[in-house]
Amino acid sequence: MPAPKYKRILLKLSGEALMGEDAYGINRQTIEAIVGEIAQVSRMGVEIGVVIGGGNIFRGVAPGAAGMDRATADYMGMLATVMNALALQDAMRHAGLASRALSALNIEQVVEPYIRGKAIRYLEEGKIVIFAAGTGNPFFTTDTAAALRGREMGVDIVLKATKVDGVYTADPKKDPSAKRYPSLTFDEAMVKNLKVMDATALALCRDQNMLLKVFSIFAPGALKRVVMGEDEGTLVHC
């Protein structure tokens, strides 16, 4: 088998990806399928960091959060990502994968605190590192956390896992004529407002000259094809 194109990756998983077809929460079959895709790549010797979102859990309390102070709501969202990180870690344990969950918020009875050197050591040991609680600060999304952790870990590429197989000229569900971009620049994504990531995350990737790829985590074998450097999803570059 040819060697993977990328040796160390940062996978950004949205909380919504864990819902499957449910309205909110964690769908067990879906999370096991995602872990199966990650396992394929991990067993090829690729070092993997995962930043997890919390939308699937926060969606259930969103009506109660309406009108809430923004910082308070953001901290609630960070706690939701910790819950998802624990669920993901448990699913990985069942799949025979060694993983560590590190949180930007200190909850030491539940999850290890994030320390950069420790995270890098875990990656070098072949463990999958799950980054929880975003950046640990309100007003920043988990997309921005993915760009930040990707740079701190020195990854070769940041992979944003979505429900669609790349970035399109329009919503492919609403416009059958929408075309997938094989690649585009960060500046193009910003000017065309293509909703690849939030502007802060895009700017950080661009300024740090980090590659970003958007692909579907639900396409069987897609993660492996991305890591092997095949034409999968949309590559965003400087």
Backbone as JSON, one array per atom type, in Angstrom:
{
  "sequence": "MPAPKYKRILLKLSGEALMGEDAYGINRQTIEAIVGEIAQVSRMGVEIGVVIGGGNIFRGVAPGAAGMDRATADYMGMLATVMNALALQDAMRHAGLASRALSALNIEQVVEPYIRGKAIRYLEEGKIVIFAAGTGNPFFTTDTAAALRGREMGVDIVLKATKVDGVYTADPKKDPSAKRYPSLTFDEAMVKNLKVMDATALALCRDQNMLLKVFSIFAPGALKRVVMGEDEGTLVHC",
  "N": [[0.85, -1.2, 0.0], [0.56, 2.25, -0.84], [2.21, 5.0, 0.83], [0.55, 7.17, 3.19], [-0.44, 10.51, 2.23], [-0.54, 12.53, 4.08], [0.86, 12.85, 7.23], [0.19, 13.7, 9.81], [-2.9, 14.73, 11.01], [-5.67, 17.01, 11.56], [-8.85, 16.56, 12.51], [-11.93, 18.04, 12.12], [-14.92, 17.68, 13.66], [-18.33, 18.22, 13.56], [-20.82, 18.74, 16.09], [-23.35, 18.16, 15.19], [-22.89, 16.15, 13.34], [-22.88, 13.85, 14.81], [-25.48, 13.28, 15.35], [-26.86, 11.79, 13.47], [-29.83, 10.8, 12.01], [-31.41, 11.81, 13.96], [-33.16, 14.28, 15.98], [-31.72, 15.65, 17.89], [-28.93, 15.11, 20.16], [-26.97, 12.04, 20.56], [-26.42, 9.65, 18.15], [-25.99, 6.3, 18.27], [-25.26, 4.39, 16.29], [-24.35, 6.07, 14.28], [-22.12, 7.38, 15.44], [-20.47, 5.2, 15.83], [-20.0, 4.45, 13.19], [-18.54, 6.66, 12.27], [-16.29, 6.48, 13.91], [-15.31, 4.1, 12.92], [-14.4, 4.92, 10.38], [-12.34, 6.63, 11.18], [-10.7, 4.78, 12.45], [-9.71, 3.21, 10.33], [-7.87, 4.96, 9.15], [-6.18, 5.57, 11.28], [-4.94, 3.12, 11.71], [-3.26, 3.02, 9.61], [-1.11, 4.35, 10.41], [-1.31, 7.08, 10.61], [-1.2, 10.11, 12.43], [-3.65, 11.43, 14.54], [-5.65, 14.14, 15.44], [-8.64, 15.31, 16.94], [-11.12, 17.73, 16.8], [-14.05, 18.44, 18.42], [-17.44, 19.46, 18.03], [-20.43, 20.9, 19.6], [-23.07, 21.16, 18.92], [-25.15, 19.28, 18.62], [-26.01, 18.61, 21.18], [-26.39, 21.1, 22.38], [-28.43, 22.06, 20.84], [-30.72, 20.96, 21.9], [-31.16, 22.5, 24.18], [-31.3, 25.01, 23.26], [-33.68, 26.67, 22.91], [-34.15, 27.5, 25.56], [-31.88, 28.94, 25.96], [-32.18, 31.2, 24.53], [-31.87, 34.66, 24.36], [-30.14, 34.63, 26.44], [-27.14, 35.64, 28.14], [-24.35, 36.02, 26.01], [-21.75, 35.02, 26.54], [-22.23, 33.21, 28.63], [-23.89, 31.35, 27.33], [-22.06, 30.4, 25.44], [-20.2, 29.1, 27.11], [-21.83, 27.04, 28.02], [-22.1, 25.68, 25.62], [-19.45, 24.81, 25.31], [-19.26, 22.94, 27.37], [-20.99, 21.07, 26.34], [-19.45, 20.08, 24.24], [-17.55, 18.69, 25.67], [-19.04, 16.56, 26.67], [-19.61, 15.27, 24.23], [-17.0, 14.59, 23.5], [-16.34, 12.68, 25.45], [-18.18, 10.68, 24.75], [-17.25, 10.05, 22.2], [-14.68, 9.16, 22.81], [-15.31, 6.88, 24.29], [-16.56, 5.3, 22.33], [-14.38, 4.9, 20.68], [-12.76, 3.39, 22.36], [-14.24, 1.03, 22.5], [-13.86, 0.23, 19.91], [-11.28, -0.55, 19.92], [-9.32, 1.39, 19.81], [-6.72, 3.5, 20.95], [-7.12, 6.41, 22.8], [-7.14, 9.85, 23.88], [-8.83, 12.29, 25.72], [-8.75, 15.74, 25.86], [-9.31, 18.74, 27.56], [-10.04, 22.22, 27.12], [-11.17, 23.56, 29.17], [-10.89, 23.28, 32.69], [-11.73, 20.29, 34.02], [-11.01, 18.17, 35.81], [-11.75, 15.79, 37.07], [-13.13, 14.48, 35.16], [-12.03, 14.76, 32.58], [-8.83, 15.12, 30.98], [-6.79, 18.07, 31.43], [-6.05, 20.41, 28.79], [-2.83, 20.41, 27.58], [-0.26, 21.53, 25.65], [2.26, 20.24, 25.07], [1.84, 17.7, 26.16], [-0.28, 16.8, 24.57], [0.97, 16.64, 22.04], [2.83, 14.65, 22.6], [1.15, 12.45, 23.06], [0.1, 12.15, 20.46], [2.42, 11.45, 19.07], [2.83, 9.0, 20.21], [0.98, 7.5, 18.97], [-1.62, 7.67, 19.8], [-5.03, 8.72, 19.53], [-6.04, 12.03, 19.76], [-8.51, 13.83, 21.35], [-9.87, 16.93, 21.24], [-11.51, 18.93, 23.46], [-14.0, 21.38, 24.5], [-13.55, 23.58, 22.88], [-11.76, 26.58, 22.28], [-11.63, 27.29, 24.86], [-12.49, 29.77, 25.43], [-15.14, 32.2, 25.37], [-17.08, 33.41, 22.52], [-15.62, 32.37, 20.44], [-15.64, 29.99, 17.85], [-15.89, 26.36, 17.41], [-14.76, 25.79, 15.0], [-12.75, 27.71, 14.79], [-11.25, 26.8, 16.94], [-10.36, 24.4, 15.84], [-8.64, 25.29, 13.81], [-6.76, 26.59, 15.41], [-5.79, 24.54, 17.17], [-4.83, 22.82, 15.22], [-2.67, 24.27, 14.21], [-1.09, 24.49, 16.52], [-0.46, 21.82, 16.96], [1.03, 21.27, 14.77], [0.04, 20.1, 12.38], [-0.34, 18.47, 9.14], [-2.54, 19.02, 7.61], [-5.82, 20.42, 7.96], [-8.9, 18.92, 8.4], [-12.18, 19.34, 7.56], [-15.01, 17.8, 8.47], [-18.09, 17.23, 6.99], [-21.61, 17.14, 6.04], [-21.84, 17.19, 3.35], [-20.09, 16.56, 0.24], [-17.88, 18.39, -0.08], [-17.14, 21.82, -1.09], [-19.53, 23.83, -2.62], [-20.81, 25.7, -5.48], [-23.34, 26.55, -4.99], [-26.09, 25.66, -2.81], [-26.22, 22.26, -2.99], [-28.45, 20.69, -2.48], [-30.59, 22.3, -3.0], [-30.1, 23.41, -5.45], [-29.73, 21.82, -8.35], [-27.84, 22.26, -10.32], [-25.55, 23.05, -9.12], [-22.04, 23.24, -8.7], [-19.18, 21.39, -7.63], [-16.32, 22.7, -6.03], [-13.11, 21.74, -6.85], [-10.8, 22.79, -5.76], [-9.94, 25.82, -4.0], [-8.98, 29.17, -3.06], [-8.27, 30.64, 0.19], [-8.92, 33.34, 0.22], [-10.77, 33.49, -1.9], [-12.84, 31.95, -0.82], [-13.61, 33.57, 1.3], [-14.37, 36.01, 0.03], [-16.45, 35.15, -1.65], [-18.15, 34.28, 0.24], [-18.57, 31.55, 1.1], [-19.16, 29.91, 3.22], [-17.4, 28.03, 4.29], [-15.83, 27.8, 6.64], [-16.03, 29.67, 9.71], [-15.2, 33.18, 9.54], [-13.02, 33.94, 11.19], [-11.67, 31.51, 11.66], [-10.97, 30.81, 9.02], [-9.28, 32.94, 8.37], [-7.2, 32.51, 10.18], [-6.2, 30.01, 9.32], [-5.34, 30.8, 6.78], [-3.43, 32.81, 7.35], [-1.55, 31.33, 8.68], [-0.76, 29.63, 6.75], [-1.94, 27.07, 6.39], [-3.16, 24.02, 5.11], [-6.52, 23.22, 4.19], [-9.16, 20.96, 4.08], [-12.39, 20.2, 2.92], [-14.83, 17.78, 3.33], [-17.07, 14.92, 3.02], [-17.96, 13.15, 5.85], [-19.63, 11.07, 5.86], [-19.47, 9.62, 3.56], [-18.52, 6.48, 2.65], [-15.21, 5.47, 3.3], [-14.15, 7.93, 2.61], [-12.55, 9.57, 4.28], [-10.17, 8.12, 4.37], [-9.46, 8.26, 1.65], [-8.98, 10.98, 1.4], [-6.75, 11.31, 3.09], [-4.93, 9.82, 1.68], [-4.46, 11.48, -0.4], [-6.14, 11.63, -2.59], [-8.61, 12.75, -5.07], [-10.87, 14.07, -3.39], [-13.53, 15.75, -1.94], [-13.08, 19.29, -1.2], [-10.23, 21.23, -1.57], [-8.82, 23.79, 0.27], [-6.66, 26.49, 0.06], [-3.74, 28.68, 0.28]],
  "CA": [[0.0, 0.0, 0.0], [1.34, 3.49, -0.83], [2.2, 5.73, 2.1], [-0.4, 8.3, 3.23], [0.14, 11.8, 1.86], [-0.48, 13.35, 5.28], [1.29, 12.06, 8.38], [-0.54, 14.15, 11.0], [-4.08, 15.49, 10.58], [-6.62, 17.49, 12.56], [-10.2, 16.34, 12.0], [-12.97, 18.84, 12.8], [-16.22, 17.03, 13.6], [-19.39, 19.02, 14.17], [-21.72, 17.97, 16.96], [-24.49, 17.71, 14.37], [-22.52, 14.92, 12.65], [-23.13, 12.72, 15.7], [-26.92, 13.1, 15.55], [-27.48, 10.92, 12.49], [-31.14, 11.33, 11.58], [-32.15, 12.25, 15.14], [-33.35, 15.74, 16.09], [-30.58, 16.1, 18.7], [-28.32, 14.03, 20.93], [-25.94, 11.21, 19.94], [-26.9, 8.42, 17.54], [-24.9, 5.34, 18.5], [-24.8, 3.81, 15.02], [-23.6, 7.1, 13.54], [-20.81, 7.61, 16.06], [-19.66, 4.0, 15.57], [-19.58, 4.51, 11.78], [-17.49, 7.68, 12.18], [-15.09, 5.9, 14.54], [-14.8, 3.11, 11.97], [-13.63, 5.64, 9.36], [-11.11, 7.11, 11.84], [-9.87, 3.61, 12.74], [-9.02, 2.85, 9.08], [-6.75, 5.88, 8.94], [-5.26, 5.43, 12.41], [-4.19, 1.88, 11.55], [-2.27, 3.25, 8.56], [0.01, 5.06, 11.02], [-1.52, 8.53, 10.6], [-1.46, 10.7, 13.75], [-4.96, 12.08, 14.4], [-6.29, 14.96, 16.45], [-10.05, 15.56, 16.62], [-11.84, 18.8, 17.52], [-15.47, 18.08, 18.37], [-18.4, 20.53, 18.34], [-21.44, 20.55, 20.61], [-24.4, 21.58, 18.45], [-26.18, 18.24, 18.79], [-26.52, 18.68, 22.56], [-26.85, 22.46, 22.67], [-29.69, 22.26, 20.12], [-31.81, 20.58, 22.79], [-31.39, 23.53, 25.2], [-31.24, 26.31, 22.59], [-34.81, 27.56, 23.22], [-33.95, 28.07, 26.89], [-30.72, 29.83, 25.92], [-32.54, 32.41, 23.78], [-31.83, 35.86, 25.2], [-29.13, 34.45, 27.48], [-25.85, 36.29, 27.94], [-23.62, 35.26, 25.0], [-20.63, 34.29, 27.14], [-22.8, 32.08, 29.37], [-24.33, 30.37, 26.33], [-20.86, 29.79, 24.86], [-19.64, 28.15, 28.07], [-22.71, 25.87, 27.97], [-21.71, 24.96, 24.41], [-18.18, 24.14, 25.56], [-19.54, 21.76, 28.17], [-21.59, 20.09, 25.43], [-18.37, 19.43, 23.49], [-16.91, 17.73, 26.58], [-19.9, 15.37, 26.65], [-19.37, 14.59, 22.96], [-15.64, 14.02, 23.53], [-16.41, 11.47, 26.25], [-18.89, 9.68, 23.95], [-16.35, 9.65, 21.12], [-13.61, 8.37, 23.42], [-15.87, 5.58, 24.66], [-16.75, 4.55, 21.09], [-13.05, 4.5, 20.22], [-12.31, 2.3, 23.24], [-14.94, -0.18, 22.06], [-13.31, -0.14, 18.6], [-9.89, -0.96, 20.11], [-8.41, 2.51, 19.53], [-6.23, 4.25, 22.11], [-7.4, 7.83, 22.61], [-7.13, 10.71, 25.06], [-9.65, 13.5, 25.6], [-8.14, 16.88, 26.55], [-10.28, 19.84, 27.59], [-9.54, 23.57, 27.34], [-11.69, 23.94, 30.49], [-10.43, 22.32, 33.69], [-12.72, 19.42, 34.67], [-10.02, 17.1, 35.92], [-12.35, 14.51, 37.47], [-13.8, 13.91, 34.0], [-11.2, 14.78, 31.37], [-7.53, 15.74, 31.21], [-6.65, 19.44, 30.93], [-5.25, 20.54, 27.58], [-1.45, 20.9, 27.66], [0.23, 21.33, 24.29], [3.31, 19.23, 25.03], [1.24, 16.39, 26.43], [-1.05, 16.42, 23.38], [1.92, 16.24, 21.0], [3.4, 13.36, 22.99], [0.13, 11.43, 22.79], [0.05, 11.94, 19.0], [3.64, 10.72, 18.7], [2.68, 7.63, 20.71], [-0.03, 6.83, 18.17], [-2.96, 7.81, 20.37], [-5.9, 9.75, 18.95], [-6.28, 13.07, 20.76], [-9.79, 14.52, 21.16], [-9.81, 18.24, 21.88], [-12.85, 19.36, 23.88], [-14.21, 22.73, 25.06], [-13.14, 24.64, 21.95], [-10.53, 27.28, 22.67], [-11.74, 27.61, 26.28], [-12.92, 31.16, 25.54], [-16.37, 32.5, 24.65], [-17.03, 34.21, 21.28], [-14.86, 31.67, 19.41], [-16.3, 28.74, 17.47], [-15.02, 25.18, 17.37], [-13.98, 25.9, 13.76], [-11.54, 28.45, 15.17], [-10.47, 25.88, 17.79], [-9.71, 23.43, 14.95], [-7.51, 25.97, 13.17], [-5.77, 26.86, 16.46], [-5.15, 23.27, 17.59], [-4.08, 22.32, 14.08], [-1.37, 24.98, 14.15], [-0.3, 24.12, 17.7], [0.0, 20.43, 16.82], [1.87, 21.16, 13.59], [-0.53, 19.11, 11.47], [-0.12, 18.69, 7.71], [-3.78, 19.51, 7.02], [-7.04, 20.43, 8.78], [-9.99, 18.32, 7.64], [-13.5, 19.66, 8.09], [-15.97, 16.76, 8.09], [-19.44, 17.78, 6.89], [-22.6, 16.23, 5.46], [-21.73, 17.26, 1.89], [-18.75, 16.12, -0.18], [-17.04, 19.49, -0.52], [-17.71, 23.17, -1.17], [-20.24, 23.98, -3.9], [-21.14, 27.06, -5.92], [-24.63, 26.82, -4.35], [-26.54, 24.52, -2.01], [-26.54, 21.19, -3.94], [-29.78, 20.14, -2.21], [-31.59, 23.21, -3.55], [-29.75, 23.76, -6.83], [-29.11, 20.65, -8.99], [-26.74, 22.67, -11.2], [-24.41, 23.47, -8.29], [-20.79, 22.54, -9.02], [-18.21, 21.28, -6.54], [-14.98, 23.24, -6.25], [-12.03, 20.81, -6.47], [-9.94, 23.57, -4.87], [-10.09, 27.26, -4.05], [-8.12, 29.84, -2.09], [-8.96, 31.19, 1.35], [-9.48, 34.63, -0.16], [-11.98, 33.23, -2.69], [-13.87, 31.47, 0.1], [-14.09, 34.72, 2.07], [-15.04, 36.98, -0.85], [-17.69, 34.55, -2.14], [-18.96, 33.92, 1.42], [-18.96, 30.17, 0.81], [-19.5, 29.21, 4.47], [-16.49, 26.9, 4.51], [-15.65, 27.9, 8.09], [-16.25, 31.07, 10.05], [-14.14, 34.06, 9.01], [-11.85, 33.9, 12.07], [-10.96, 30.25, 11.4], [-10.38, 30.9, 7.68], [-8.17, 33.9, 8.42], [-6.1, 31.87, 10.91], [-5.61, 29.02, 8.41], [-4.65, 31.51, 5.71], [-2.25, 33.51, 7.87], [-0.55, 30.33, 9.09], [-0.48, 28.83, 5.55], [-2.35, 25.69, 6.66], [-4.11, 23.45, 4.16], [-7.82, 22.86, 4.74], [-9.99, 20.2, 3.14], [-13.79, 19.99, 3.32], [-15.29, 16.54, 2.72], [-18.18, 14.28, 3.73], [-17.57, 12.06, 6.74], [-20.61, 10.0, 5.69], [-19.15, 8.84, 2.36], [-17.62, 5.4, 3.1], [-13.83, 5.51, 2.81], [-13.75, 9.28, 2.18], [-11.44, 10.04, 5.11], [-8.98, 7.42, 3.9], [-9.09, 8.8, 0.33], [-8.41, 12.31, 1.63], [-5.41, 11.13, 3.67], [-4.06, 9.28, 0.63], [-4.23, 12.53, -1.38], [-7.01, 11.47, -3.76], [-9.52, 13.85, -5.36], [-12.05, 13.93, -2.54], [-13.85, 17.01, -1.28], [-12.55, 20.57, -1.71], [-9.0, 21.69, -0.91], [-8.7, 25.26, 0.41], [-5.24, 26.77, 0.22], [-3.36, 30.1, 0.15]],
  "C": [[0.88, 1.25, 0.0], [1.2, 4.22, 0.5], [1.17, 6.86, 2.05], [0.29, 9.61, 2.88], [0.34, 12.67, 3.09], [-0.17, 12.46, 6.49], [0.53, 12.42, 9.65], [-1.7, 15.04, 10.56], [-4.87, 15.97, 11.79], [-8.0, 17.39, 11.94], [-11.19, 17.17, 12.81], [-14.32, 18.16, 12.57], [-17.25, 17.94, 14.25], [-20.21, 18.13, 15.1], [-22.88, 17.39, 16.17], [-24.18, 16.4, 13.65], [-22.83, 13.69, 13.49], [-24.61, 12.4, 15.86], [-27.5, 12.03, 14.63], [-28.76, 11.55, 11.99], [-31.97, 11.82, 12.75], [-32.23, 13.77, 15.18], [-32.22, 16.37, 16.91], [-30.03, 14.91, 19.45], [-27.3, 13.24, 20.11], [-26.58, 9.92, 19.42], [-25.77, 7.4, 17.58], [-24.37, 4.74, 17.2], [-23.95, 4.8, 14.24], [-22.21, 7.29, 14.12], [-19.9, 6.4, 15.84], [-19.16, 3.98, 14.12], [-18.44, 5.51, 11.6], [-16.18, 7.15, 12.77], [-14.47, 4.83, 13.64], [-13.96, 3.75, 10.87], [-12.3, 6.13, 9.94], [-10.16, 5.95, 12.08], [-9.07, 3.18, 11.51], [-7.74, 3.67, 8.91], [-5.7, 5.74, 10.04], [-4.37, 4.2, 12.23], [-3.2, 1.94, 10.4], [-1.06, 4.01, 9.11], [-0.13, 6.57, 11.03], [-1.83, 9.0, 12.02], [-2.68, 11.61, 13.64], [-5.34, 12.87, 15.64], [-7.72, 15.23, 16.0], [-10.56, 16.72, 17.46], [-13.32, 18.53, 17.33], [-16.34, 19.29, 18.75], [-19.43, 20.05, 19.35], [-22.86, 20.87, 20.21], [-25.49, 20.57, 18.67], [-26.8, 18.25, 20.17], [-27.09, 20.06, 22.84], [-28.17, 22.74, 21.97], [-30.88, 21.96, 21.02], [-32.13, 21.63, 23.85], [-31.42, 24.92, 24.58], [-32.44, 27.21, 22.89], [-34.66, 28.23, 24.59], [-32.8, 29.05, 26.93], [-31.01, 31.12, 25.16], [-32.58, 33.61, 24.73], [-30.82, 35.77, 26.33], [-27.88, 35.27, 27.14], [-24.98, 35.42, 27.03], [-22.48, 34.43, 25.61], [-21.13, 33.06, 27.9], [-23.23, 30.97, 28.41], [-23.13, 29.66, 25.71], [-20.22, 28.78, 25.81], [-20.5, 26.88, 28.14], [-22.36, 25.01, 26.74], [-20.4, 24.21, 24.59], [-18.38, 22.87, 26.39], [-20.18, 20.66, 27.32], [-20.51, 19.37, 24.64], [-17.62, 18.42, 24.37], [-17.72, 16.43, 26.62], [-19.69, 14.57, 25.36], [-17.99, 13.92, 22.93], [-15.62, 12.73, 24.33], [-17.1, 10.34, 25.48], [-17.99, 9.14, 22.84], [-15.22, 8.77, 21.66], [-14.09, 6.97, 23.78], [-16.06, 4.7, 23.42], [-15.41, 4.07, 20.54], [-12.51, 3.36, 21.07], [-12.95, 0.98, 22.82], [-14.39, -0.69, 20.72], [-11.84, -0.56, 18.7], [-8.88, 0.12, 19.8], [-8.0, 3.19, 20.83], [-6.46, 5.73, 21.86], [-7.32, 8.55, 23.95], [-7.98, 11.94, 24.78], [-9.02, 14.59, 26.47], [-9.09, 18.07, 26.45], [-9.59, 21.18, 27.85], [-10.1, 24.17, 28.63], [-11.25, 22.87, 31.48], [-11.6, 21.59, 34.33], [-11.98, 18.12, 34.94], [-10.6, 15.77, 36.39], [-12.92, 13.76, 36.27], [-12.87, 13.75, 32.81], [-9.9, 15.51, 31.67], [-7.52, 17.19, 30.73], [-5.76, 19.47, 29.69], [-3.89, 21.14, 27.91], [-0.81, 20.55, 26.33], [1.26, 20.2, 24.2], [2.79, 17.82, 25.24], [0.47, 15.89, 25.21], [-0.14, 15.93, 22.26], [2.52, 14.88, 21.33], [2.41, 12.22, 22.73], [0.05, 11.12, 21.29], [1.24, 11.11, 18.55], [3.58, 9.26, 19.15], [1.63, 6.85, 19.93], [-1.43, 6.89, 18.73], [-3.74, 8.91, 19.63], [-6.22, 10.76, 20.05], [-7.56, 13.82, 20.41], [-9.74, 15.82, 21.95], [-11.22, 18.73, 22.18], [-12.82, 20.79, 24.39], [-13.67, 23.84, 24.17], [-11.8, 25.25, 22.31], [-10.5, 27.55, 24.17], [-12.2, 29.03, 26.52], [-14.25, 31.36, 24.82], [-16.09, 33.34, 23.41], [-16.14, 33.59, 20.2], [-15.53, 30.34, 19.13], [-15.33, 27.56, 17.54], [-14.28, 25.1, 16.03], [-12.66, 26.62, 14.04], [-10.64, 27.58, 16.05], [-9.73, 24.87, 16.92], [-8.49, 24.05, 14.28], [-6.38, 26.2, 14.19], [-5.04, 25.59, 16.87], [-4.34, 22.67, 16.44], [-2.71, 22.96, 13.99], [-0.5, 24.59, 15.33], [0.29, 22.72, 17.58], [0.92, 20.24, 15.61], [1.37, 20.15, 12.58], [-0.23, 19.47, 10.01], [-1.35, 19.31, 7.05], [-4.9, 19.47, 8.06], [-8.16, 19.9, 7.9], [-11.32, 18.66, 8.29], [-14.51, 18.65, 7.56], [-17.38, 17.35, 8.12], [-20.39, 16.71, 6.35], [-22.57, 16.25, 3.94], [-20.27, 17.03, 1.48], [-17.9, 17.25, -0.76], [-17.77, 20.82, -0.49], [-18.3, 23.35, -2.57], [-20.53, 25.44, -4.21], [-22.47, 27.5, -5.33], [-25.0, 25.59, -3.53], [-26.96, 23.39, -2.96], [-27.91, 20.56, -3.71], [-30.88, 20.99, -2.82], [-31.35, 23.51, -5.03], [-29.02, 22.59, -7.49], [-27.92, 21.0, -9.89], [-25.49, 23.11, -10.44], [-23.19, 22.61, -8.59], [-19.87, 22.53, -7.79], [-16.89, 21.92, -6.94], [-13.96, 22.16, -5.91], [-11.04, 21.48, -5.52], [-10.27, 25.04, -5.01], [-9.2, 27.87, -2.99], [-8.96, 30.35, -0.92], [-9.62, 32.52, 1.0], [-10.75, 34.46, -0.98], [-13.13, 32.81, -1.79], [-14.47, 32.62, 0.9], [-14.9, 35.68, 1.2], [-16.39, 36.45, -1.32], [-18.62, 34.11, -1.01], [-19.49, 32.49, 1.31], [-19.25, 29.32, 2.05], [-18.66, 27.95, 4.69], [-16.24, 26.73, 6.01], [-15.99, 29.34, 8.43], [-15.01, 31.89, 9.68], [-12.87, 34.02, 9.86], [-11.0, 32.66, 11.81], [-10.27, 30.29, 10.04], [-9.15, 31.8, 7.68], [-6.96, 33.28, 9.13], [-5.41, 30.83, 10.03], [-4.79, 29.72, 7.32], [-3.36, 32.14, 6.21], [-1.15, 32.54, 8.28], [-0.2, 29.37, 7.95], [-0.76, 27.35, 5.79], [-3.34, 25.23, 5.6], [-5.4, 23.07, 4.89], [-8.57, 22.06, 3.69], [-11.36, 19.97, 3.73], [-14.28, 18.74, 2.59], [-16.44, 15.97, 3.54], [-17.67, 13.11, 4.57], [-18.5, 10.87, 6.55], [-20.41, 9.19, 4.41], [-18.16, 7.76, 2.77], [-16.24, 5.51, 2.45], [-13.32, 6.89, 2.43], [-12.55, 9.79, 2.98], [-10.12, 9.4, 4.66], [-8.52, 7.98, 2.56], [-8.46, 10.18, 0.47], [-6.97, 12.18, 2.12], [-4.42, 10.6, 2.63], [-3.8, 10.3, -0.48], [-5.06, 12.41, -2.63], [-7.95, 12.67, -3.91], [-10.84, 13.64, -4.63], [-12.31, 15.25, -1.85], [-13.24, 18.22, -1.97], [-11.33, 20.98, -0.9], [-8.99, 23.21, -0.9], [-7.27, 25.58, 0.79], [-4.98, 28.27, 0.06], [-3.19, 30.47, -1.32]]
}
